[in-house]
Amino acid sequence: MKRFIAGGIGAGAALFSAASAWAAQPSDWEYRFQPAATDIMHQITWFEGYTLAFIIPVTLLVLVLLAYCIVRFRASANPVPSRTSHNTVIEVIWTVGPVLILLLLAVPSFQLLTNQYSPPEEAKLTIKATANQWNWDYEYQTDDALSFNSAMLQEGDRAAAGKEDKSVYPRLLAVDNEMVVPANTVVRVLVTASDVIHAFAVPSFGVKSDAVPGRLSEVWFKVEKEGFYYGQCSELCGKDHAFMPIAVRVVSPEQYETWVAAAKSDLPAANKALTAQIEAASKLAAAN
């Protein structure tokens, strides 16, 4: 029985790891953040819960006070209104209370803001992301430059691209050529645009930056686990704004080195080889 239970737990863990590899994409009726894939996003998620700890009690307190005032000071109960104009205790409370709350919110928010602009180490990979109406150009800043275009995958091209599984390659988010980066590596992204203002945003990474023509903005991320991560242009940039997805495939450093070497000569073949390798590994993990 112990072996059976242990085997079941192991199989569940393997299935979970295989499923969680395709980590972050929108889901139906989602009301919280996508699963965090970077330390910065973990901090953002924590800060959201921390602020809710203030927002909810303050909202309930205001609701209770409004209800009390409506009932206690209604015209039928107070035919002669009070002429009281000052209450020192109340005035001190409503002045000092908000100040303390703002201080308690300001300190961790400044710490988070500082961390967002301070990578833990020097970036080992730099990618220039140029936004166009309505796709992205990615240029890897390596010795032998690698650049390619990434556009939304058309439904009619799924079979030819080997991307028919919509749980992995969701409609309106899957692209023809993903940005590929290594896991547990600081990646710097230089963001700009060629025509109008766009925005580079990947929710699970906790990054978002406007892409402005003639200007370079910088974001960074260090992804903890391998998988697919999806984002979108988050600036209203024209009629096809909703069809400008961002797809990032995070792989092991070894897989990345193999992919980038092959992609410099044949990008489609490199992508297909990487996809086949990852899918084979996922099937093996699920089978075990």
Short mmCIF file of C-alpha atoms in Angstrom, two decimals:
data_model
loop_
_atom_site.label_atom_id
_atom_site.label_comp_id
_atom_site.label_asym_id
_atom_site.label_seq_id
_atom_site.Cartn_x
_atom_site.Cartn_y
_atom_site.Cartn_z
CA MET A 1 0.00 0.00 0.00
CA LYS A 2 2.84 2.40 0.85
CA ARG A 3 4.48 1.68 -2.49
CA PHE A 4 1.15 2.22 -4.25
CA ILE A 5 0.59 5.56 -2.50
CA ALA A 6 4.16 6.65 -3.15
CA GLY A 7 3.82 5.70 -6.80
CA GLY A 8 0.58 7.64 -7.07
CA ILE A 9 2.17 10.69 -5.49
CA GLY A 10 5.14 10.42 -7.82
CA ALA A 11 2.92 10.09 -10.88
CA GLY A 12 0.86 13.06 -9.75
CA ALA A 13 4.00 15.11 -9.24
CA ALA A 14 5.28 14.16 -12.68
CA LEU A 15 1.97 15.04 -14.30
CA PHE A 16 1.86 18.29 -12.37
CA SER A 17 5.40 19.17 -13.42
CA ALA A 18 4.59 18.39 -17.04
CA ALA A 19 1.40 20.45 -16.90
CA SER A 20 3.00 23.31 -15.00
CA ALA A 21 5.69 23.56 -17.65
CA TRP A 22 3.09 25.35 -19.78
CA ALA A 23 2.74 27.80 -16.97
CA ALA A 24 1.30 31.17 -17.61
CA GLN A 25 -1.56 32.09 -19.87
CA PRO A 26 -4.97 33.65 -19.20
CA SER A 27 -7.70 31.36 -17.94
CA ASP A 28 -11.48 31.70 -17.86
CA TRP A 29 -12.91 33.74 -14.98
CA GLU A 30 -9.46 34.63 -13.73
CA TYR A 31 -9.58 37.25 -10.98
CA ARG A 32 -6.03 37.07 -9.59
CA PHE A 33 -2.59 37.34 -11.15
CA GLN A 34 -1.18 34.64 -13.37
CA PRO A 35 1.22 32.20 -11.65
CA ALA A 36 4.45 34.00 -10.77
CA ALA A 37 7.50 32.84 -12.71
CA THR A 38 10.05 35.34 -11.39
CA ASP A 39 11.07 36.64 -8.00
CA ILE A 40 9.81 40.12 -8.92
CA MET A 41 6.37 38.73 -9.73
CA HIS A 42 6.36 36.88 -6.39
CA GLN A 43 7.03 40.24 -4.71
CA ILE A 44 4.25 41.91 -6.71
CA THR A 45 1.82 39.14 -5.73
CA TRP A 46 2.78 39.52 -2.07
CA PHE A 47 2.39 43.31 -2.24
CA GLU A 48 -1.09 42.94 -3.73
CA GLY A 49 -2.16 40.78 -0.79
CA TYR A 50 -0.49 43.21 1.61
CA THR A 51 -2.41 46.20 0.22
CA LEU A 52 -5.68 44.26 0.33
CA ALA A 53 -5.10 43.82 4.07
CA PHE A 54 -5.52 47.61 4.32
CA ILE A 55 -8.09 48.20 1.58
CA ILE A 56 -10.66 45.68 2.83
CA PRO A 57 -10.81 46.87 6.50
CA VAL A 58 -10.89 50.53 5.43
CA THR A 59 -13.71 49.85 2.93
CA LEU A 60 -15.72 47.93 5.53
CA LEU A 61 -15.14 50.66 8.13
CA VAL A 62 -16.40 53.36 5.76
CA LEU A 63 -19.43 51.21 4.89
CA VAL A 64 -20.25 50.71 8.59
CA LEU A 65 -19.84 54.44 9.35
CA LEU A 66 -22.09 55.38 6.43
CA ALA A 67 -24.75 52.93 7.55
CA TYR A 68 -24.50 54.22 11.13
CA CYS A 69 -24.84 57.83 10.01
CA ILE A 70 -27.83 57.03 7.80
CA VAL A 71 -29.65 55.28 10.64
CA ARG A 72 -28.51 57.33 13.63
CA PHE A 73 -28.78 60.81 12.10
CA ARG A 74 -31.80 60.43 9.83
CA ALA A 75 -34.25 63.32 9.81
CA SER A 76 -37.02 61.42 11.63
CA ALA A 77 -34.66 60.59 14.51
CA ASN A 78 -33.11 64.07 14.63
CA PRO A 79 -35.74 66.71 13.91
CA VAL A 80 -33.32 69.30 15.33
CA PRO A 81 -29.85 68.78 13.73
CA SER A 82 -26.79 69.00 15.91
CA ARG A 83 -24.71 72.15 15.50
CA THR A 84 -21.43 70.48 16.59
CA SER A 85 -18.64 71.70 14.26
CA HIS A 86 -15.46 70.24 15.81
CA ASN A 87 -14.32 67.05 17.52
CA THR A 88 -10.63 67.02 18.35
CA VAL A 89 -10.33 63.26 18.82
CA ILE A 90 -12.02 62.42 15.51
CA GLU A 91 -9.94 65.03 13.64
CA VAL A 92 -6.70 63.59 15.05
CA ILE A 93 -7.76 60.04 14.14
CA TRP A 94 -8.71 60.85 10.54
CA THR A 95 -5.43 62.75 10.08
CA VAL A 96 -2.97 60.39 11.79
CA GLY A 97 -4.66 57.16 10.61
CA PRO A 98 -4.29 57.74 6.86
CA VAL A 99 -0.73 58.99 7.35
CA LEU A 100 0.25 55.76 9.13
CA ILE A 101 -1.47 53.66 6.47
CA LEU A 102 0.34 55.52 3.69
CA LEU A 103 3.68 55.02 5.44
CA LEU A 104 3.03 51.30 5.84
CA LEU A 105 2.23 51.12 2.11
CA ALA A 106 5.04 53.40 0.96
CA VAL A 107 7.98 51.53 2.50
CA PRO A 108 7.39 48.12 0.82
CA SER A 109 6.26 49.78 -2.43
CA PHE A 110 9.55 51.72 -2.67
CA GLN A 111 11.46 48.52 -1.93
CA LEU A 112 9.58 46.72 -4.71
CA LEU A 113 10.17 49.59 -7.13
CA THR A 114 13.89 49.54 -6.33
CA ASN A 115 14.07 45.77 -6.88
CA GLN A 116 12.31 46.09 -10.24
CA TYR A 117 15.10 48.37 -11.46
CA SER A 118 17.97 46.47 -9.81
CA PRO A 119 18.86 43.07 -11.33
CA PRO A 120 20.56 40.72 -8.85
CA GLU A 121 23.45 40.27 -11.29
CA GLU A 122 24.69 41.41 -14.68
CA ALA A 123 22.49 40.24 -17.53
CA LYS A 124 23.92 37.28 -19.45
CA LEU A 125 21.61 37.75 -22.43
CA THR A 126 20.33 40.94 -24.05
CA ILE A 127 17.47 40.96 -26.54
CA LYS A 128 16.16 43.98 -28.43
CA ALA A 129 12.38 43.83 -28.86
CA THR A 130 11.03 46.18 -31.55
CA ALA A 131 7.27 46.57 -31.80
CA ASN A 132 5.58 46.98 -35.17
CA GLN A 133 1.98 47.26 -36.25
CA TRP A 134 1.24 44.45 -35.33
CA ASN A 135 4.09 42.07 -34.53
CA TRP A 136 7.48 41.97 -32.82
CA ASP A 137 11.06 41.86 -34.06
CA TYR A 138 13.54 40.17 -31.71
CA GLU A 139 17.27 40.75 -32.07
CA TYR A 140 19.64 38.73 -29.88
CA GLN A 141 22.69 40.76 -28.94
CA THR A 142 25.23 37.96 -29.37
CA ASP A 143 28.51 37.62 -31.25
CA ASP A 144 26.68 36.34 -34.31
CA ALA A 145 23.49 38.37 -34.35
CA LEU A 146 20.22 36.47 -34.48
CA SER A 147 17.04 38.30 -35.41
CA PHE A 148 13.57 37.22 -36.44
CA ASN A 149 9.97 38.36 -36.56
CA SER A 150 7.25 37.05 -34.25
CA ALA A 151 3.62 37.38 -35.31
CA MET A 152 0.36 35.86 -34.13
CA LEU A 153 -0.15 32.31 -35.34
CA GLN A 154 -2.99 32.09 -37.85
CA GLU A 155 -5.47 29.28 -37.29
CA GLY A 156 -4.83 27.88 -40.76
CA ASP A 157 -1.10 27.57 -40.05
CA ARG A 158 -1.36 25.45 -36.90
CA ALA A 159 -0.95 22.07 -38.59
CA ALA A 160 2.08 23.11 -40.63
CA ALA A 161 3.70 24.63 -37.53
CA GLY A 162 2.92 21.59 -35.35
CA LYS A 163 1.01 23.79 -32.91
CA GLU A 164 -2.44 22.24 -32.89
CA ASP A 165 -2.67 21.78 -29.11
CA LYS A 166 -4.56 24.89 -27.98
CA SER A 167 -3.83 24.20 -24.32
CA VAL A 168 -0.17 24.88 -25.10
CA TYR A 169 -0.59 27.24 -28.05
CA PRO A 170 -3.76 29.20 -27.18
CA ARG A 171 -5.80 31.03 -29.76
CA LEU A 172 -4.83 34.69 -30.19
CA LEU A 173 -1.72 34.19 -28.03
CA ALA A 174 0.37 31.61 -29.90
CA VAL A 175 2.96 32.97 -32.35
CA ASP A 176 4.92 31.59 -35.27
CA ASN A 177 8.34 32.25 -33.67
CA GLU A 178 8.67 32.49 -29.89
CA MET A 179 11.33 34.36 -27.98
CA VAL A 180 13.52 31.61 -26.50
CA VAL A 181 15.49 32.29 -23.31
CA PRO A 182 17.30 30.13 -20.73
CA ALA A 183 15.86 29.51 -17.27
CA ASN A 184 17.50 30.91 -14.12
CA THR A 185 19.34 33.50 -16.20
CA VAL A 186 19.05 37.27 -16.03
CA VAL A 187 17.72 38.44 -19.40
CA ARG A 188 17.72 42.10 -20.38
CA VAL A 189 15.14 43.24 -22.93
CA LEU A 190 15.61 46.56 -24.72
CA VAL A 191 12.15 47.72 -25.78
CA THR A 192 11.41 50.13 -28.61
CA ALA A 193 8.97 50.60 -31.50
CA SER A 194 9.18 51.37 -35.20
CA ASP A 195 5.92 53.24 -35.74
CA VAL A 196 3.59 54.09 -32.82
CA ILE A 197 3.62 53.51 -29.07
CA HIS A 198 3.23 49.86 -28.08
CA ALA A 199 3.96 48.06 -24.79
CA PHE A 200 5.92 44.92 -23.93
CA ALA A 201 4.16 43.07 -21.12
CA VAL A 202 4.42 39.52 -19.77
CA PRO A 203 2.23 39.25 -16.63
CA SER A 204 3.88 36.17 -15.09
CA PHE A 205 7.29 37.87 -15.30
CA GLY A 206 6.06 41.06 -13.63
CA VAL A 207 7.37 43.20 -16.51
CA LYS A 208 5.67 45.87 -18.55
CA SER A 209 7.29 48.70 -20.50
CA ASP A 210 6.09 51.11 -23.15
CA ALA A 211 7.70 50.69 -26.56
CA VAL A 212 8.25 54.23 -27.83
CA PRO A 213 9.64 55.05 -31.30
CA GLY A 214 13.12 56.54 -31.09
CA ARG A 215 13.58 55.53 -27.45
CA LEU A 216 15.02 52.45 -25.73
CA SER A 217 13.40 51.23 -22.52
CA GLU A 218 14.87 48.40 -20.47
CA VAL A 219 13.27 45.58 -18.52
CA TRP A 220 14.78 42.43 -17.09
CA PHE A 221 13.59 39.08 -15.81
CA LYS A 222 14.99 35.86 -14.39
CA VAL A 223 12.52 33.02 -14.92
CA GLU A 224 12.50 30.26 -12.32
CA LYS A 225 11.00 27.40 -14.31
CA GLU A 226 10.86 26.23 -17.88
CA GLY A 227 7.71 26.53 -19.97
CA PHE A 228 5.62 28.83 -22.14
CA TYR A 229 4.70 32.31 -20.98
CA TYR A 230 2.35 34.63 -22.80
CA GLY A 231 1.81 38.35 -22.84
CA GLN A 232 0.38 40.99 -25.16
CA CYS A 233 0.93 44.52 -26.32
CA SER A 234 -0.65 46.57 -23.53
CA GLU A 235 -0.90 49.94 -25.26
CA LEU A 236 -3.75 50.76 -27.63
CA CYS A 237 -1.73 50.82 -30.87
CA GLY A 238 -4.28 50.53 -33.67
CA LYS A 239 -7.01 48.37 -35.12
CA ASP A 240 -5.09 45.09 -34.60
CA HIS A 241 -3.94 45.90 -31.08
CA ALA A 242 -5.67 42.76 -29.77
CA PHE A 243 -3.72 40.56 -32.18
CA MET A 244 -0.16 41.36 -31.11
CA PRO A 245 0.81 38.63 -28.63
CA ILE A 246 4.14 37.99 -26.94
CA ALA A 247 5.25 34.39 -26.44
CA VAL A 248 8.35 33.45 -24.44
CA ARG A 249 9.62 29.89 -24.34
CA VAL A 250 11.89 29.25 -21.36
CA VAL A 251 14.21 26.25 -21.67
CA SER A 252 17.25 24.87 -19.89
CA PRO A 253 20.59 26.60 -20.56
CA GLU A 254 21.78 23.55 -22.48
CA GLN A 255 18.68 23.53 -24.69
CA TYR A 256 19.06 27.25 -25.26
CA GLU A 257 22.67 26.94 -26.40
CA THR A 258 21.70 24.18 -28.84
CA TRP A 259 18.73 26.19 -30.14
CA VAL A 260 20.58 29.48 -30.62
CA ALA A 261 23.42 27.76 -32.49
CA ALA A 262 20.96 26.09 -34.86
CA ALA A 263 18.66 29.11 -35.18
CA LYS A 264 21.39 31.29 -36.65
CA SER A 265 21.39 29.13 -39.76
CA ASP A 266 17.84 27.72 -39.86
CA LEU A 267 15.29 29.17 -37.44
CA PRO A 268 12.25 27.02 -38.41
CA ALA A 269 14.27 23.80 -38.12
CA ALA A 270 15.71 24.92 -34.77
CA ASN A 271 12.22 25.66 -33.43
CA LYS A 272 10.86 22.30 -34.58
CA ALA A 273 13.80 20.43 -33.05
CA LEU A 274 13.36 22.25 -29.74
CA THR A 275 9.60 21.58 -29.71
CA ALA A 276 10.13 17.88 -30.43
CA GLN A 277 12.71 17.60 -27.67
CA ILE A 278 10.49 19.28 -25.06
CA GLU A 279 7.38 17.31 -26.01
CA ALA A 280 9.32 14.03 -25.83
CA ALA A 281 10.59 14.95 -22.35
CA SER A 282 7.06 15.89 -21.20
CA LYS A 283 5.60 12.60 -22.46
CA LEU A 284 8.37 10.66 -20.73
CA ALA A 285 7.73 12.49 -17.44
CA ALA A 286 4.00 11.81 -17.70
CA ALA A 287 4.60 8.13 -18.51
CA ASN A 288 6.84 7.71 -15.47
#
